[in-house]
Structure formats: C-alpha cells, structure tokens
Amino acid sequence: MSNCIFCQVARGEAPSWKVMESEHAYAFLDINPMNRYHTLIIPRQHYTDIFDIPERELQEVIALVRKVALLYEEKLGIRNIQIISNSGAEAQQDVFHLHFHIAPRHRGDGQQIHWNTHTEYRQEFDAMLEALK
C-alpha cells in the first residue's frame, strides 16, 4: 500500500534505523520507543494483521523476532523482553500493517502492561473448548 508507513519503511522510502533484515521481514527501531532498543519487526509485503499473512511469511517474521531477541541478549545482555502484536482496532492496533514489538524490560523502567483478569470465565472453560470443536 502506497500510503502505509510500514510499507514505505520496508521499501526504503521512509527513514528507519535498521536493526536486522531478511528476504521477507525487516526489523527497525521504533520511532516512538517505550524504552531503549524498542524494535518493530514487519513483513516487507503489506499484510494487515495476523489473520492476513500466509503461514510461510509469518514464520520468517517470527524467525526475525527471535534473531533480534538473541542479538540483544548477545550484544547487550538483555534477557527480559516483551513481544507484543495487536490485531484489530479494539486490540489497540494503530498501524494496520502487521508488526511485532520487541520491548526490552528492566526493573524500574516505568512501563506497565496491566491485565484485567476475569476469574469468572473459568466456569465457562468447557463451553469455550466445545465452541472450538
């Protein structure tokens, strides 16, 4: 897509700070980082979200996620990371080009991801699994 900023990054038409790349995936520093070394990994081709990308290309994107994590471990000693991908507006996806965040974490970094738990859903587990059959 010509107006997709991540497509422009992948084509070299928008500035980026490349961390690593492969034939079908590209990793670069997030321009609005939550902390140091916050990295985005995208497929080079435009796919809106996890539901849109073919399996083989997703495998290459995920492989690059792991390679970036291993690079950060090897070069920086970073072993605490969050890997996040949001699919859909209600899941807080804001750029509609599939992407994964690698966010290195350390105690006192000021970042929080809070899960609101709903233990009442436990009583529905059997019905939930039945719906998936």
GROMACS .gro file of C-alpha atoms in nm:
model
  133
    1MET     CA    1   0.000   0.000   0.000
    2SER     CA    2   0.148   0.331  -0.104
    3ASN     CA    3   0.020   0.527   0.198
    4CYS     CA    4   0.120   0.267   0.461
    5ILE     CA    5   0.415   0.399   0.661
    6PHE     CA    6   0.550   0.049   0.728
    7CYS     CA    7   0.534  -0.035   0.356
    8GLN     CA    8   0.731   0.284   0.293
    9VAL     CA    9   0.987   0.181   0.555
   10ALA     CA   10   1.017  -0.167   0.403
   11ARG     CA   11   1.075  -0.016   0.057
   12GLY     CA   12   1.332   0.233   0.188
   13GLU     CA   13   1.105   0.529   0.109
   14ALA     CA   14   1.074   0.642   0.472
   15PRO     CA   15   1.361   0.676   0.718
   16SER     CA   16   1.429   0.393   0.959
   17TRP     CA   17   1.705   0.269   1.186
   18LYS     CA   18   1.755  -0.087   1.064
   19VAL     CA   19   1.846  -0.348   1.323
   20MET     CA   20   1.828  -0.655   1.101
   21GLU     CA   21   1.653  -0.784   0.791
   22SER     CA   22   1.574  -1.095   0.591
   23GLU     CA   23   1.422  -1.153   0.250
   24HIS     CA   24   1.063  -1.113   0.370
   25ALA     CA   25   1.098  -0.931   0.704
   26TYR     CA   26   1.252  -0.611   0.836
   27ALA     CA   27   1.342  -0.505   1.194
   28PHE     CA   28   1.397  -0.142   1.292
   29LEU     CA   29   1.398   0.080   1.599
   30ASP     CA   30   1.055   0.219   1.687
   31ILE     CA   31   1.043   0.593   1.614
   32ASN     CA   32   0.825   0.635   1.927
   33PRO     CA   33   1.004   0.399   2.165
   34MET     CA   34   0.871   0.296   2.505
   35ASN     CA   35   1.233   0.233   2.608
   36ARG     CA   36   1.582   0.180   2.464
   37TYR     CA   37   1.605  -0.075   2.182
   38HIS     CA   38   1.226  -0.092   2.136
   39THR     CA   39   1.212  -0.262   1.797
   40LEU     CA   40   0.945  -0.330   1.537
   41ILE     CA   41   0.953  -0.634   1.310
   42ILE     CA   42   0.736  -0.623   0.998
   43PRO     CA   43   0.677  -0.833   0.690
   44ARG     CA   44   0.811  -0.648   0.386
   45GLN     CA   45   0.485  -0.707   0.200
   46HIS     CA   46   0.168  -0.544   0.330
   47TYR     CA   47  -0.046  -0.767   0.549
   48THR     CA   48  -0.299  -0.601   0.775
   49ASP     CA   49  -0.275  -0.839   1.069
   50ILE     CA   50  -0.215  -1.195   1.187
   51PHE     CA   51  -0.526  -1.315   1.000
   52ASP     CA   52  -0.399  -1.182   0.668
   53ILE     CA   53  -0.042  -1.314   0.638
   54PRO     CA   54   0.042  -1.651   0.478
   55GLU     CA   55   0.199  -1.909   0.711
   56ARG     CA   56   0.542  -1.917   0.542
   57GLU     CA   57   0.588  -1.541   0.558
   58LEU     CA   58   0.470  -1.535   0.919
   59GLN     CA   59   0.733  -1.798   1.001
   60GLU     CA   60   1.003  -1.572   0.858
   61VAL     CA   61   0.877  -1.271   1.053
   62ILE     CA   62   0.872  -1.475   1.376
   63ALA     CA   63   1.221  -1.608   1.299
   64LEU     CA   64   1.345  -1.249   1.271
   65VAL     CA   65   1.175  -1.163   1.603
   66ARG     CA   66   1.380  -1.439   1.764
   67LYS     CA   67   1.703  -1.332   1.591
   68VAL     CA   68   1.661  -0.976   1.718
   69ALA     CA   69   1.596  -1.103   2.071
   70LEU     CA   70   1.908  -1.321   2.052
   71LEU     CA   71   2.111  -1.027   1.918
   72TYR     CA   72   2.002  -0.815   2.215
   73GLU     CA   73   2.092  -1.095   2.452
   74GLU     CA   74   2.435  -1.148   2.292
   75LYS     CA   75   2.538  -0.783   2.247
   76LEU     CA   76   2.356  -0.614   2.536
   77GLY     CA   77   2.287  -0.888   2.790
   78ILE     CA   78   1.912  -0.823   2.762
   79ARG     CA   79   1.711  -1.128   2.872
   80ASN     CA   80   1.387  -0.958   2.980
   81ILE     CA   81   1.167  -0.863   2.687
   82GLN     CA   82   0.805  -0.834   2.589
   83ILE     CA   83   0.693  -0.943   2.245
   84ILE     CA   84   0.363  -0.785   2.151
   85SER     CA   85   0.143  -0.778   1.843
   86ASN     CA   86  -0.205  -0.627   1.829
   87SER     CA   87  -0.452  -0.734   1.560
   88GLY     CA   88  -0.752  -0.507   1.512
   89ALA     CA   89  -0.860  -0.165   1.633
   90GLU     CA   90  -1.021  -0.299   1.951
   91ALA     CA   91  -0.692  -0.473   2.031
   92GLN     CA   92  -0.521  -0.131   2.003
   93GLN     CA   93  -0.358  -0.188   1.665
   94ASP     CA   94  -0.281   0.162   1.541
   95VAL     CA   95  -0.077   0.092   1.226
   96PHE     CA   96  -0.266  -0.156   1.011
   97HIS     CA   97   0.040  -0.338   0.880
   98LEU     CA   98   0.121  -0.649   1.083
   99HIS     CA   99   0.404  -0.579   1.323
  100PHE     CA  100   0.562  -0.721   1.635
  101HIS     CA  101   0.715  -0.512   1.911
  102ILE     CA  102   1.022  -0.629   2.099
  103ALA     CA  103   1.042  -0.421   2.413
  104PRO     CA  104   1.342  -0.484   2.638
  105ARG     CA  105   1.238  -0.453   3.001
  106HIS     CA  106   1.417  -0.381   3.326
  107ARG     CA  107   1.308  -0.316   3.682
  108GLY     CA  108   1.203   0.044   3.731
  109ASP     CA  109   1.160   0.122   3.360
  110GLY     CA  110   0.823   0.286   3.432
  111GLN     CA  111   0.633   0.074   3.178
  112GLN     CA  112   0.333  -0.131   3.277
  113ILE     CA  113   0.104  -0.363   3.092
  114HIS     CA  114  -0.185  -0.446   3.318
  115TRP     CA  115  -0.415  -0.743   3.252
  116ASN     CA  116  -0.763  -0.717   3.398
  117THR     CA  117  -0.830  -1.077   3.498
  118HIS     CA  118  -1.178  -1.229   3.497
  119THR     CA  119  -1.171  -1.545   3.706
  120GLU     CA  120  -1.545  -1.585   3.649
  121TYR     CA  121  -1.462  -1.706   3.297
  122ARG     CA  122  -1.311  -2.022   3.446
  123GLN     CA  123  -1.657  -2.172   3.485
  124GLU     CA  124  -1.700  -2.134   3.107
  125PHE     CA  125  -1.384  -2.324   3.004
  126ASP     CA  126  -1.568  -2.642   2.900
  127ALA     CA  127  -1.816  -2.443   2.689
  128MET     CA  128  -1.532  -2.239   2.539
  129LEU     CA  129  -1.348  -2.552   2.430
  130GLU     CA  130  -1.669  -2.703   2.293
  131ALA     CA  131  -1.721  -2.392   2.077
  132LEU     CA  132  -1.380  -2.452   1.920
  133LYS     CA  133  -1.466  -2.805   1.801
   0.00000   0.00000   0.00000
